[in-house]
Coordinates of N, CA and C in Angstrom, one line a residue:
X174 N 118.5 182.4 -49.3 CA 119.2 181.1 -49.5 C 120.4 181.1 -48.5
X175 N 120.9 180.2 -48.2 CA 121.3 180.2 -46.9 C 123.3 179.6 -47.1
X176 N 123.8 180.5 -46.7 CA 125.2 180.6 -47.0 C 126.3 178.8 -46.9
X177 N 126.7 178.2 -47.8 CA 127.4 177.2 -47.5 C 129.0 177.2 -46.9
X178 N 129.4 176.8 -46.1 CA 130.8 177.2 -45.2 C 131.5 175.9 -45.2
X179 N 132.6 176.1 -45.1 CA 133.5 174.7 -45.3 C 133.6 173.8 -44.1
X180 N 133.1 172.8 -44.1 CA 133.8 171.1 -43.3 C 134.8 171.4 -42.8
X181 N 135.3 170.8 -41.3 CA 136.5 170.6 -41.3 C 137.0 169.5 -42.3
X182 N 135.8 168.4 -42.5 CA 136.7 167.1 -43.3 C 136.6 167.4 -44.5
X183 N 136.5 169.1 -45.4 CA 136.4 169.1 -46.7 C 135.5 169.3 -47.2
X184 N 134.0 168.8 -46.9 CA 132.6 168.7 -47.2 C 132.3 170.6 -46.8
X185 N 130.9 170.8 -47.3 CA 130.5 171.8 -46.6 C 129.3 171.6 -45.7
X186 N 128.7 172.8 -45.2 CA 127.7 172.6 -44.5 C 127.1 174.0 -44.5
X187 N 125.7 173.9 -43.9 CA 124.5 175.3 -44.5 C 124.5 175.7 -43.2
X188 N 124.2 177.2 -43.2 CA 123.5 177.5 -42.0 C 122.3 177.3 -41.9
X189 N 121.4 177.4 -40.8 CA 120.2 177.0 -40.2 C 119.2 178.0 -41.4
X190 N 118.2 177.9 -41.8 CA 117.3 178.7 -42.1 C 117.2 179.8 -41.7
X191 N 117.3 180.7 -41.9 CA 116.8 182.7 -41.5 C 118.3 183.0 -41.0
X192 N 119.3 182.1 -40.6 CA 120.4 182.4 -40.2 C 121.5 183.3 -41.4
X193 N 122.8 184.0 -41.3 CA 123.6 184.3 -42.2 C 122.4 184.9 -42.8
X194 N 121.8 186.5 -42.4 CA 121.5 187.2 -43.2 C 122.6 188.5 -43.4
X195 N 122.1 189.5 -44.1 CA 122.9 190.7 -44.2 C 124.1 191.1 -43.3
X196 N 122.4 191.1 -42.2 CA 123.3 192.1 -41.1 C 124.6 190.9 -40.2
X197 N 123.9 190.2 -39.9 CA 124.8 188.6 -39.5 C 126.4 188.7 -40.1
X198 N 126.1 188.4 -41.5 CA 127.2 188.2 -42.0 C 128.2 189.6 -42.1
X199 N 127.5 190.9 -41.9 CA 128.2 192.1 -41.9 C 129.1 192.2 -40.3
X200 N 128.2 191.4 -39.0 CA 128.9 192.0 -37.7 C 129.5 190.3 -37.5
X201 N 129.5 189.2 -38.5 CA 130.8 188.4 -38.7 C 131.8 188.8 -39.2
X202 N 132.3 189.4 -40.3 CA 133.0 190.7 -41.1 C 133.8 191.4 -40.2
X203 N 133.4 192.0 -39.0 CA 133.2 192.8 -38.0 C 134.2 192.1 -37.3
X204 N 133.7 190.9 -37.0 CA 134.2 190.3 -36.2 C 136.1 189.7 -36.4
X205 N 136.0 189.5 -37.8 CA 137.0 189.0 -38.2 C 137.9 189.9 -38.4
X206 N 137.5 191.3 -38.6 CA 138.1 192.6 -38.6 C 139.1 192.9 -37.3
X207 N 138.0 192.5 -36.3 CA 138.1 193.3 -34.8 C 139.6 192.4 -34.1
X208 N 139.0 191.1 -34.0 CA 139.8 189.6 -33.5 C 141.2 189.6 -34.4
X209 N 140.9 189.8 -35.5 CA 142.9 189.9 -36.5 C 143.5 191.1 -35.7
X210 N 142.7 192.3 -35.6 CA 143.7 193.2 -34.8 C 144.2 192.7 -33.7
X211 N 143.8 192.2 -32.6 CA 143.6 191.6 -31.6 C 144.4 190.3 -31.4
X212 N 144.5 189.7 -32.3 CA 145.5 188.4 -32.2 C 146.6 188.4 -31.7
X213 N 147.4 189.2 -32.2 CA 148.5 189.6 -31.6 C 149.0 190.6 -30.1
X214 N 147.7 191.0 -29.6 CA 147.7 191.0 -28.6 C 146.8 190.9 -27.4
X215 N 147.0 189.3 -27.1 CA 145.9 189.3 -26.6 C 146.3 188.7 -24.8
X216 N 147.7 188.8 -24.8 CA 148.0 188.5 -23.2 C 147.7 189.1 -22.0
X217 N 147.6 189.5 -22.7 CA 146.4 190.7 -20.6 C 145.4 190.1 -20.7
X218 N 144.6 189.7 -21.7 CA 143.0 189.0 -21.6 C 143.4 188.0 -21.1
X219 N 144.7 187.6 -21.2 CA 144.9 186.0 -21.0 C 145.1 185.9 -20.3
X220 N 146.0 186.6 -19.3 CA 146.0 186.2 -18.0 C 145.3 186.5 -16.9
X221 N 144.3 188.0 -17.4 CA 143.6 188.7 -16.3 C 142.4 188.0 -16.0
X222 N 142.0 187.1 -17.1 CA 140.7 185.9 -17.0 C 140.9 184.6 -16.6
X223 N 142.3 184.5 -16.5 CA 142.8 182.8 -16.7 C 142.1 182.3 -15.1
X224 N 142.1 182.8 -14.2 CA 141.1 181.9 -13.3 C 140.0 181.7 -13.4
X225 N 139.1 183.1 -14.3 CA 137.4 182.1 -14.3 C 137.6 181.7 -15.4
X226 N 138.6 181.3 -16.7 CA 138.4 180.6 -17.5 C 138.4 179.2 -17.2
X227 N 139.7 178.9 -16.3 CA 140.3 177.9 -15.5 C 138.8 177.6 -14.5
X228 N 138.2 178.1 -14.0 CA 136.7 177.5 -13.3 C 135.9 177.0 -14.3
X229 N 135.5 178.1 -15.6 CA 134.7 177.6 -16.3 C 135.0 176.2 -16.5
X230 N 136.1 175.9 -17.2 CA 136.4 174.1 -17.9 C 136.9 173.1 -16.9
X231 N 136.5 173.4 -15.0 CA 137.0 172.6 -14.7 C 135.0 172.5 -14.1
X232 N 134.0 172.9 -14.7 CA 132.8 173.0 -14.5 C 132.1 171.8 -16.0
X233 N 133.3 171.6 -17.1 CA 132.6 170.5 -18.2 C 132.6 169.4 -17.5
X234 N 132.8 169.0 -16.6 CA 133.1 167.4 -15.9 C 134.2 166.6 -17.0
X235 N 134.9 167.0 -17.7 CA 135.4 166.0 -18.6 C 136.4 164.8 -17.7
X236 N 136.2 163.9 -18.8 CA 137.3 162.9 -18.2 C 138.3 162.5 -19.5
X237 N 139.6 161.6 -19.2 CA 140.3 161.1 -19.9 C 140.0 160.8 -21.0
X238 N 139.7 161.1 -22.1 CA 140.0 160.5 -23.8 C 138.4 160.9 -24.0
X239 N 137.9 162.3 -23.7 CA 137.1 162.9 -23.9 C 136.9 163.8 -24.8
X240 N 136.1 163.9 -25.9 CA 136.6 165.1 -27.3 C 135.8 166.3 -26.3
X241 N 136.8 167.5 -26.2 CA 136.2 168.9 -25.8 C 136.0 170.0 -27.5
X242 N 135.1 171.0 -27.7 CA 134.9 171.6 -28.7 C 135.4 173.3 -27.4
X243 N 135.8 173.9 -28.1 CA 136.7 175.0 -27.8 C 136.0 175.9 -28.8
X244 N 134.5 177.0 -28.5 CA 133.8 178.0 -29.4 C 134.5 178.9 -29.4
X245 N 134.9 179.4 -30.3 CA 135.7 181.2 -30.4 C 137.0 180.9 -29.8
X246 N 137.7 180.1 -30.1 CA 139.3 179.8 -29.2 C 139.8 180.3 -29.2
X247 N 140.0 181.9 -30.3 CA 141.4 183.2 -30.0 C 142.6 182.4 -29.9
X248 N 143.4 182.8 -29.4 CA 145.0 182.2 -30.1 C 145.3 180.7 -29.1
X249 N 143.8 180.4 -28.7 CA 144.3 178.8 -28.2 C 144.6 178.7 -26.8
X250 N 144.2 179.7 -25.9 CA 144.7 180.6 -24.2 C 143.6 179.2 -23.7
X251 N 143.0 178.0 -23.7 CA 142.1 177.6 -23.5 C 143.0 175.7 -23.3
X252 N 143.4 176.5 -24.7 CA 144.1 174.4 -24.8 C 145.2 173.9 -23.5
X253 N 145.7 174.3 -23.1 CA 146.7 174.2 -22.2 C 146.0 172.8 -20.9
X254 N 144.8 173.6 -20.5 CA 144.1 173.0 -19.5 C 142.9 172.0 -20.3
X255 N 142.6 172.3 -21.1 CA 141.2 171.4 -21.8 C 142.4 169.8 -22.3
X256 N 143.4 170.1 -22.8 CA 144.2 169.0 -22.7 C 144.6 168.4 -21.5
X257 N 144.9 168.9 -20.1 CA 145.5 168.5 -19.2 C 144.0 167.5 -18.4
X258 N 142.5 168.2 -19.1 CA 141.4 167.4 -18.2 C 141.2 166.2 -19.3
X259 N 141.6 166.3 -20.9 CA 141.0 165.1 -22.3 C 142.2 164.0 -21.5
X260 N 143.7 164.5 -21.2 CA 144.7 163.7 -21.6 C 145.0 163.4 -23.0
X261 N 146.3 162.9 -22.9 CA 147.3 162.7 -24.5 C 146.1 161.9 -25.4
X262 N 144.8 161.3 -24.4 CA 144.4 160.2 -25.9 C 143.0 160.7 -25.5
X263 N 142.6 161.7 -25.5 CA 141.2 162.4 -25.7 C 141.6 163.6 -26.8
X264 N 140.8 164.7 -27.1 CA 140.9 165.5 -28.2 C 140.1 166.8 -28.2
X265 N 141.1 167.9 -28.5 CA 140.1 169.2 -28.6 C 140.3 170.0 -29.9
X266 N 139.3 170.6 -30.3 CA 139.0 170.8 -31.1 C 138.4 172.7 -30.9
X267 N 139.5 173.2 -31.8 CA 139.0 174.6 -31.4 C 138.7 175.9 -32.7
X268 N 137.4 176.4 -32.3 CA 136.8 176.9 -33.6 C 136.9 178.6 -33.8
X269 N 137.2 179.4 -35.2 CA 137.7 180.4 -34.4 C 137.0 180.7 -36.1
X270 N 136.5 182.2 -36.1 CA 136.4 183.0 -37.4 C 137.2 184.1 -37.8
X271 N 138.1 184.4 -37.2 CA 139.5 184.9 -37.4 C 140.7 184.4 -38.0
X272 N 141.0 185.1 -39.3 CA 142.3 184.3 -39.3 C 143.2 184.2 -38.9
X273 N 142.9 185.9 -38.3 CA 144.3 185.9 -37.1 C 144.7 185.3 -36.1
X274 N 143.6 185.1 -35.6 CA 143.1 184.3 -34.2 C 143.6 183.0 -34.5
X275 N 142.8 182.4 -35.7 CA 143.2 180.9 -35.9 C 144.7 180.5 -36.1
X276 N 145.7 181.4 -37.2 CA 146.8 181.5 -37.1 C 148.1 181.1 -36.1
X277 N 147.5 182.2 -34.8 CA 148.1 182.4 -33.3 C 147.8 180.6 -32.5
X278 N 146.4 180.3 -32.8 CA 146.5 179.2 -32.1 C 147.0 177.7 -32.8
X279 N 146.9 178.0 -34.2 CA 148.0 176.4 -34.9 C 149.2 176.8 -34.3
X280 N 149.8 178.2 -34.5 CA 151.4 178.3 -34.1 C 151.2 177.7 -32.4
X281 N 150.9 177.7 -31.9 CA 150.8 177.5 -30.3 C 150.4 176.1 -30.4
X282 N 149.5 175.4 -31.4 CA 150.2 173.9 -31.3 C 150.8 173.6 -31.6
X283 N 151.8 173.9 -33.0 CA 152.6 173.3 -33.2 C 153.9 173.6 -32.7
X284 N 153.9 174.5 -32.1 CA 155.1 174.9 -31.2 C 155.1 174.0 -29.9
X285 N 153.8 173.7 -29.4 CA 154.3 172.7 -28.4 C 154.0 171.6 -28.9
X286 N 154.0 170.9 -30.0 CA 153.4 169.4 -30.4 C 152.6 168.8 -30.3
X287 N 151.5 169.9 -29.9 CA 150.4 168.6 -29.6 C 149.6 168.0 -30.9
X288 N 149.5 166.7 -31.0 CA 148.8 165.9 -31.8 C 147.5 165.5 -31.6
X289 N 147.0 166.3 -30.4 CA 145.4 166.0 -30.4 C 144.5 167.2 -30.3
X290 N 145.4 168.0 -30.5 CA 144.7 169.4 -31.0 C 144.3 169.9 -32.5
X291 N 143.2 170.6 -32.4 CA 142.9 170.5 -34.2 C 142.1 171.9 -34.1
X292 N 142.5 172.9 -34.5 CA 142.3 174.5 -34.7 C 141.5 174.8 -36.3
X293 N 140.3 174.9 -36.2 CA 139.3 175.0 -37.5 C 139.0 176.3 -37.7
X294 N 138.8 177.5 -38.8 CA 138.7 178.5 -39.0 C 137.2 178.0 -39.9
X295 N 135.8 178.8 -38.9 CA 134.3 178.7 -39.6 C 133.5 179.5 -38.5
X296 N 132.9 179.5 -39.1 CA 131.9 180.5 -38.4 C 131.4 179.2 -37.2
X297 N 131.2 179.7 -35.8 CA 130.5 178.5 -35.0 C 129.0 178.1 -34.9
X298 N 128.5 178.9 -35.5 CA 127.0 178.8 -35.6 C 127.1 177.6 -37.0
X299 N 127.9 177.4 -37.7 CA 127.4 176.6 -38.8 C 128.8 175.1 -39.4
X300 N 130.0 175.6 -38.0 CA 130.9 174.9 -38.6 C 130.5 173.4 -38.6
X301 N 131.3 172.4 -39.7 CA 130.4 171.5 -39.9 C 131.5 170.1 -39.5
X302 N 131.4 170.2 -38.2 CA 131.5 168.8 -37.1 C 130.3 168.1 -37.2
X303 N 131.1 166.5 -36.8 CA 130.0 165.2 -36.5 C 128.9 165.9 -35.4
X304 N 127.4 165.3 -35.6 CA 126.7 165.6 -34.4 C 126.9 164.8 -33.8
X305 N 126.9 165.2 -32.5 CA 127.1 164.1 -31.1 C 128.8 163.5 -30.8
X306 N 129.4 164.5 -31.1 CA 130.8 163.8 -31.3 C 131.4 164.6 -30.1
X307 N 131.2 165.3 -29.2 CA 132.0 165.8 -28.5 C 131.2 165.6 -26.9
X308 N 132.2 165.6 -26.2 CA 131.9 165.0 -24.5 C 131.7 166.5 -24.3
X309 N 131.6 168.1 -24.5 CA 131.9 169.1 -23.8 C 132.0 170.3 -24.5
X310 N 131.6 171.7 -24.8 CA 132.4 172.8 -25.0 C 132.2 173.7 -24.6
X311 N 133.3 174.5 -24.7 CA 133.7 175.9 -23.7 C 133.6 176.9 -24.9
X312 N 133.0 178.0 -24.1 CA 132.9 179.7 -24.5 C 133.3 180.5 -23.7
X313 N 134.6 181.4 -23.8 CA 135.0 182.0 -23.0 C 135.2 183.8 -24.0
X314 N 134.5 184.4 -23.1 CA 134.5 185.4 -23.9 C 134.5 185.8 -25.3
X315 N 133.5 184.6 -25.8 CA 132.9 184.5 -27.4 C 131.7 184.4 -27.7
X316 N 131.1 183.9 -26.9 CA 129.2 184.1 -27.4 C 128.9 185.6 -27.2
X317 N 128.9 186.4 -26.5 CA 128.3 187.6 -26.1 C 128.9 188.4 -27.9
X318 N 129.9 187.9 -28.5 CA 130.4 188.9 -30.1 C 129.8 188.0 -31.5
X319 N 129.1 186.7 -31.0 CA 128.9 186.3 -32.0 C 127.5 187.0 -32.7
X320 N 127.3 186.8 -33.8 CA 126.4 187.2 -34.9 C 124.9 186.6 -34.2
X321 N 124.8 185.6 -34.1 CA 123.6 185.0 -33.3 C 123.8 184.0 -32.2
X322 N 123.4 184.5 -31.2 CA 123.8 183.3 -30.3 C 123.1 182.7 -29.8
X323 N 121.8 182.5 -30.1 CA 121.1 181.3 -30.0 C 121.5 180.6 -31.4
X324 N 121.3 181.2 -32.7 CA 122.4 179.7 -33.6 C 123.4 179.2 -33.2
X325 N 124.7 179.9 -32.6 CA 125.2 178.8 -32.5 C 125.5 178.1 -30.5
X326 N 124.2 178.5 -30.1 CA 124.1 177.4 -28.9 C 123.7 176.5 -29.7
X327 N 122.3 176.4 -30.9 CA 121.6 175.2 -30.9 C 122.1 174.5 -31.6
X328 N 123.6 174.9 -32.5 CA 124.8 174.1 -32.9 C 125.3 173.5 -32.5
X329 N 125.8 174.0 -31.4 CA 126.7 173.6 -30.1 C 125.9 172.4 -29.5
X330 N 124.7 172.4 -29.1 CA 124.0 171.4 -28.8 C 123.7 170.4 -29.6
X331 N 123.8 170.6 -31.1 CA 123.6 169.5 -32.3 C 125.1 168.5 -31.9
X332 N 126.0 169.3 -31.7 CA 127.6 169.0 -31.7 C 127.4 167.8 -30.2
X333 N 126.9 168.3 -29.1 CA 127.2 167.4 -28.0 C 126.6 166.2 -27.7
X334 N 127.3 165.1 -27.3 CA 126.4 163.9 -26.8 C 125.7 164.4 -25.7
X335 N 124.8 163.3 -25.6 CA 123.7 163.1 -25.1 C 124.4 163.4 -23.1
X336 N 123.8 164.0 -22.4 CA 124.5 164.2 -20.5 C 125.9 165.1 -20.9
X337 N 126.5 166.1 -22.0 CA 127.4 167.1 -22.0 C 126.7 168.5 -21.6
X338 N 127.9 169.1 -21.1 CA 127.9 170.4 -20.8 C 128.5 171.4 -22.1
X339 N 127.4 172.8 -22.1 CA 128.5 173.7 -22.7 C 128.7 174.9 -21.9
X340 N 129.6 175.3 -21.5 CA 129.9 176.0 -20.4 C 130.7 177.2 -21.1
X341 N 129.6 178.6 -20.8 CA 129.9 179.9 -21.2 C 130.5 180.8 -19.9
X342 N 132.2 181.2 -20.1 CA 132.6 182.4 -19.6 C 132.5 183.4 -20.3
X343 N 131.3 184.7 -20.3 CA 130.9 185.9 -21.1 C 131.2 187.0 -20.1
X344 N 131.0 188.3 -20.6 CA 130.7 189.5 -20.2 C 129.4 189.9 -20.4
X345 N 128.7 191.4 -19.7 CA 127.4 191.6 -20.1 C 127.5 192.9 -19.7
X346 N 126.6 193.6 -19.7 CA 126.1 194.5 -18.8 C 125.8 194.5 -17.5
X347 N 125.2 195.5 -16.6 CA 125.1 195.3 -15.8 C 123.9 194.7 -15.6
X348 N 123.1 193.7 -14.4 CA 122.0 192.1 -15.0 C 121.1 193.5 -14.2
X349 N 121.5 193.9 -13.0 CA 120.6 194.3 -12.3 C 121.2 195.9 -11.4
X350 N 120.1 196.2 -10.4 CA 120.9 197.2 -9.0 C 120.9 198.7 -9.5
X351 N 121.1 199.2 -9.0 CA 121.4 200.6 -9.6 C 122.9 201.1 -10.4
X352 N 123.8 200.0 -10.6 CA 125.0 200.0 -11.2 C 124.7 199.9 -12.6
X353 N 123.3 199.6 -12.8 CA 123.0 199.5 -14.2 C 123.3 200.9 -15.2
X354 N 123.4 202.0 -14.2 CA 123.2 203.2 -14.8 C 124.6 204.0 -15.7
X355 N 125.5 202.4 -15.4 CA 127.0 202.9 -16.6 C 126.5 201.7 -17.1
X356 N 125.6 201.0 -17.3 CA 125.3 200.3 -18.7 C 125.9 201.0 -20.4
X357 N 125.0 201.9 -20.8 CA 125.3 202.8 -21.8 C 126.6 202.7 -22.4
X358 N 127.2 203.5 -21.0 CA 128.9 203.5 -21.3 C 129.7 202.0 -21.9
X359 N 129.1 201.0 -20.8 CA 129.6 199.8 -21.0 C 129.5 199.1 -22.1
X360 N 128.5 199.3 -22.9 CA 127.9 199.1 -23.7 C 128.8 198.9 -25.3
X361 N 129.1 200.5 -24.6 CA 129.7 200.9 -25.9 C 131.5 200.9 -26.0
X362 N 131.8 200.3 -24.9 CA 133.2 200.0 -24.7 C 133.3 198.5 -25.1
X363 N 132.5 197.9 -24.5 CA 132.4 196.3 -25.1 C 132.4 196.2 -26.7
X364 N 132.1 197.0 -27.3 CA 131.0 197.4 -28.5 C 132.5 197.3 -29.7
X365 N 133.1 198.8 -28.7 CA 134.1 199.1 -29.7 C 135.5 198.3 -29.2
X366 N 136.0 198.2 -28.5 CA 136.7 196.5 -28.0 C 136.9 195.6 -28.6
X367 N 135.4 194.9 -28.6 CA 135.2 193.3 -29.2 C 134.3 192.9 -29.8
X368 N 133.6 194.3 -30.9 CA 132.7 194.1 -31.6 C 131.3 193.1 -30.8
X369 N 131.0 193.6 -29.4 CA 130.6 192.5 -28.2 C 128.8 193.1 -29.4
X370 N 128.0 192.2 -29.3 CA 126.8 192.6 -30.1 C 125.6 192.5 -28.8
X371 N 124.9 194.2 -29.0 CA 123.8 194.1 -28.0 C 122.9 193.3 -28.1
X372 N 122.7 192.6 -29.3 CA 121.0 192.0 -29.3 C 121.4 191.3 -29.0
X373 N 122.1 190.4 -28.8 CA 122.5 188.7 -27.9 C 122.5 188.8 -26.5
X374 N 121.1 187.9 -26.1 CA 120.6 187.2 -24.4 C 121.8 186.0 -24.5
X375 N 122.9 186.1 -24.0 CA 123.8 184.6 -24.1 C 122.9 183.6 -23.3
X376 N 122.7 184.2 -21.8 CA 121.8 183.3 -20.7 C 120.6 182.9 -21.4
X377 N 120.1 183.6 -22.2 CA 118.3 183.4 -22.7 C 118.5 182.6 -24.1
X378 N 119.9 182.6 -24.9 CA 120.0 181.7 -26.1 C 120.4 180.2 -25.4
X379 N 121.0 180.6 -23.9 CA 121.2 179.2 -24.0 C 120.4 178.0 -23.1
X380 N 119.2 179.2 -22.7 CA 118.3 178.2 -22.0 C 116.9 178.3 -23.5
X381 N 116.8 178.4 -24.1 CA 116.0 178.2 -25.8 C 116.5 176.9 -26.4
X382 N 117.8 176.7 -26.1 CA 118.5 175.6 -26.7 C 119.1 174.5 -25.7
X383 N 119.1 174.6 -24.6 CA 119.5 173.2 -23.8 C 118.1 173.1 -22.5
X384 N 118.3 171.7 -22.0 CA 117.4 171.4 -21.3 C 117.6 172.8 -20.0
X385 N 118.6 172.2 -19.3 CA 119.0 172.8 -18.4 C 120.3 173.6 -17.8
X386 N 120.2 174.9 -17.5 CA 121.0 175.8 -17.4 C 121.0 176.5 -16.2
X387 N 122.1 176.8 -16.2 CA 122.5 177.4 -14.7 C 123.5 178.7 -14.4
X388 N 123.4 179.9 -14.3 CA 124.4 180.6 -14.0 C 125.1 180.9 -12.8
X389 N 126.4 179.7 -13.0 CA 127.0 179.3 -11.6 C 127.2 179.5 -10.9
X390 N 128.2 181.0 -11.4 CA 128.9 181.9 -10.7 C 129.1 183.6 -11.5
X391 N 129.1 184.9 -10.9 CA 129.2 185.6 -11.7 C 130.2 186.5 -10.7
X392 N 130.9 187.7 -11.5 CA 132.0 188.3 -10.9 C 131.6 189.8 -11.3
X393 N 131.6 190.5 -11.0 CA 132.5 192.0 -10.7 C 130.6 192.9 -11.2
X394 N 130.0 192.7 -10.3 CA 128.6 192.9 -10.4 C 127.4 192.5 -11.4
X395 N 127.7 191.4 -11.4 CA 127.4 190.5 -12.8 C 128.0 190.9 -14.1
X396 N 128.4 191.7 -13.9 CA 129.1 192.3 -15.2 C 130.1 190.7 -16.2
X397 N 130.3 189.9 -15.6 CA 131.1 188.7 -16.1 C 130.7 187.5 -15.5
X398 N 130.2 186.6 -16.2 CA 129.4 185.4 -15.4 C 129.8 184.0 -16.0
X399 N 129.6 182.9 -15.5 CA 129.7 181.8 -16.2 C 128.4 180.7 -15.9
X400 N 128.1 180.2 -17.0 CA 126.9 179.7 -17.4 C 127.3 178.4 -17.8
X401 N 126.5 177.8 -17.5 CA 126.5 176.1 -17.2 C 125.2 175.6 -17.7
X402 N 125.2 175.0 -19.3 CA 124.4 174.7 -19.9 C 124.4 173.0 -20.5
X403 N 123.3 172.0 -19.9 CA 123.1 170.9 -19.9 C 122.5 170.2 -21.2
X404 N 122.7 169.3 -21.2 CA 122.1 168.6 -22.7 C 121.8 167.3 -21.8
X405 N 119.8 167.2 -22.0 CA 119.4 166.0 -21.8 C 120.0 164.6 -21.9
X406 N 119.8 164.1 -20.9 CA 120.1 162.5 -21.3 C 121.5 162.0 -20.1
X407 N 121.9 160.8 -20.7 CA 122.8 160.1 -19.6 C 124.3 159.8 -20.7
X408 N 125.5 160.1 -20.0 CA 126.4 160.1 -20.9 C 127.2 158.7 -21.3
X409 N 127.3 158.8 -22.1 CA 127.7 157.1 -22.6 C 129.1 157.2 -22.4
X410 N 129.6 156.1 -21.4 CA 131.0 155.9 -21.3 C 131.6 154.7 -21.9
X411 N 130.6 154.0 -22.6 CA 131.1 152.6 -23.0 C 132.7 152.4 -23.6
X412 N 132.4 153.6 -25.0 CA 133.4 153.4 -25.5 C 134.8 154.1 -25.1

């Protein structure tokens, strides 16, 4: 039977069929474990990434009064610039399964005011946003630790209108070359770090779940890449 998780508007919502089993819900647990330690320090990630994070979200195409979805937000290191591309009358929306995490990022809105920011604590494979309500979302160093990440790409893609992007900055192993041979090690440093989970293809969950994908650009021997993932169709600007 398949686990119910809270709305942001109150309501609940299910995970997908065969989703939220045992082990799932044990290396979510994990997760929530790993990320509260972590909340409180998380400024070196923040600044040592902040240019290919800053690539990845200038890769959603968003424009003015655009709703952005923010997967795995951590203390909010994301909002700064995803507001500066929505502007004051677009909206982001950022999802975190940590409390710690989520904690760090309301304090960081409401310490600077912003009123179009909205920080939700749910699992992202099942949190329960409008489908087709969002112009865009970003993954920055969150799909590679989630529990399943083809669930929650094909969430992610329930979530976006029709011509959006979801655009993954991850870490991996090594893809290819003879550098592959501190995989192992790597493995297990990501492992114990950031609870990073081996069985997740981030690139291979997110071409299962969108039309068209692309890995744009990648850094430090593929070891860190970002992925540029399309959702069929033509984007409605009417309203």
């Amino acid at each position: 039977m398949s686990e119910p998780s809270r709305r942001a508007d109150g309501g609940t919502a299910r995970r997908p069929t065969g989703a939220g089993d045992d082990s799932e819900r044990r290396h979510l647990e994990r997760n929530r474990r790993v990320w509260d330690r972590w909340s409180d320090h998380y400024r070196l990630s923040e600044s040592d990434f902040e240019p290919m994070r800053e690539d990845a979200m200038d890769r959603l195409g968003l424009e003015r009064g655009d709703a952005v979805l923010d997967v795995g937000c951590g203390p909010g290191v994301n909002f700064d610039r995803l507001r500066e591309l929505v502007g004051p009358e677009g909206r982001v929306v950022g999802v975190d399964y940590s409390p710690g995490m989520v904690e760090s990022a309301r304090k960081r809105v409401a310490d600077r005011g912003w009123e179009n920011v909205a920080v939700v604590r749910a699992d992202a494979a099942s949190v329960g946003l409008d489908s087709e309500s969002f112009d865009g979302a970003i993954a920055s160093l969150s799909m590679g630790v989630m529990p399943d990440a083809r669930a929650t790409a094909e969430h992610v893609h329930a979530l976006l209108r029709p011509g959006s992007r979801f655009v993954v900055f991850g870490l991996r192993p090594v893809p290819s070359g003879p550098l592959r041979v501190v995989n192992p090690l790597l493995s297990r440093c990501l492992r114990w770090v950031a609870n990073w989970n081996p069985d997740n293809d981030v690139p291979g969950a997110l071409r299962a779940a969108f039309d068209g994908v692309d890995v744009a650009r990648t850094y430090g021997a593929g070891t860190a890449y970002t992925a540029v993932a399309a959702k069929a169709g033509a984007p409605d600007r009417s309203g």
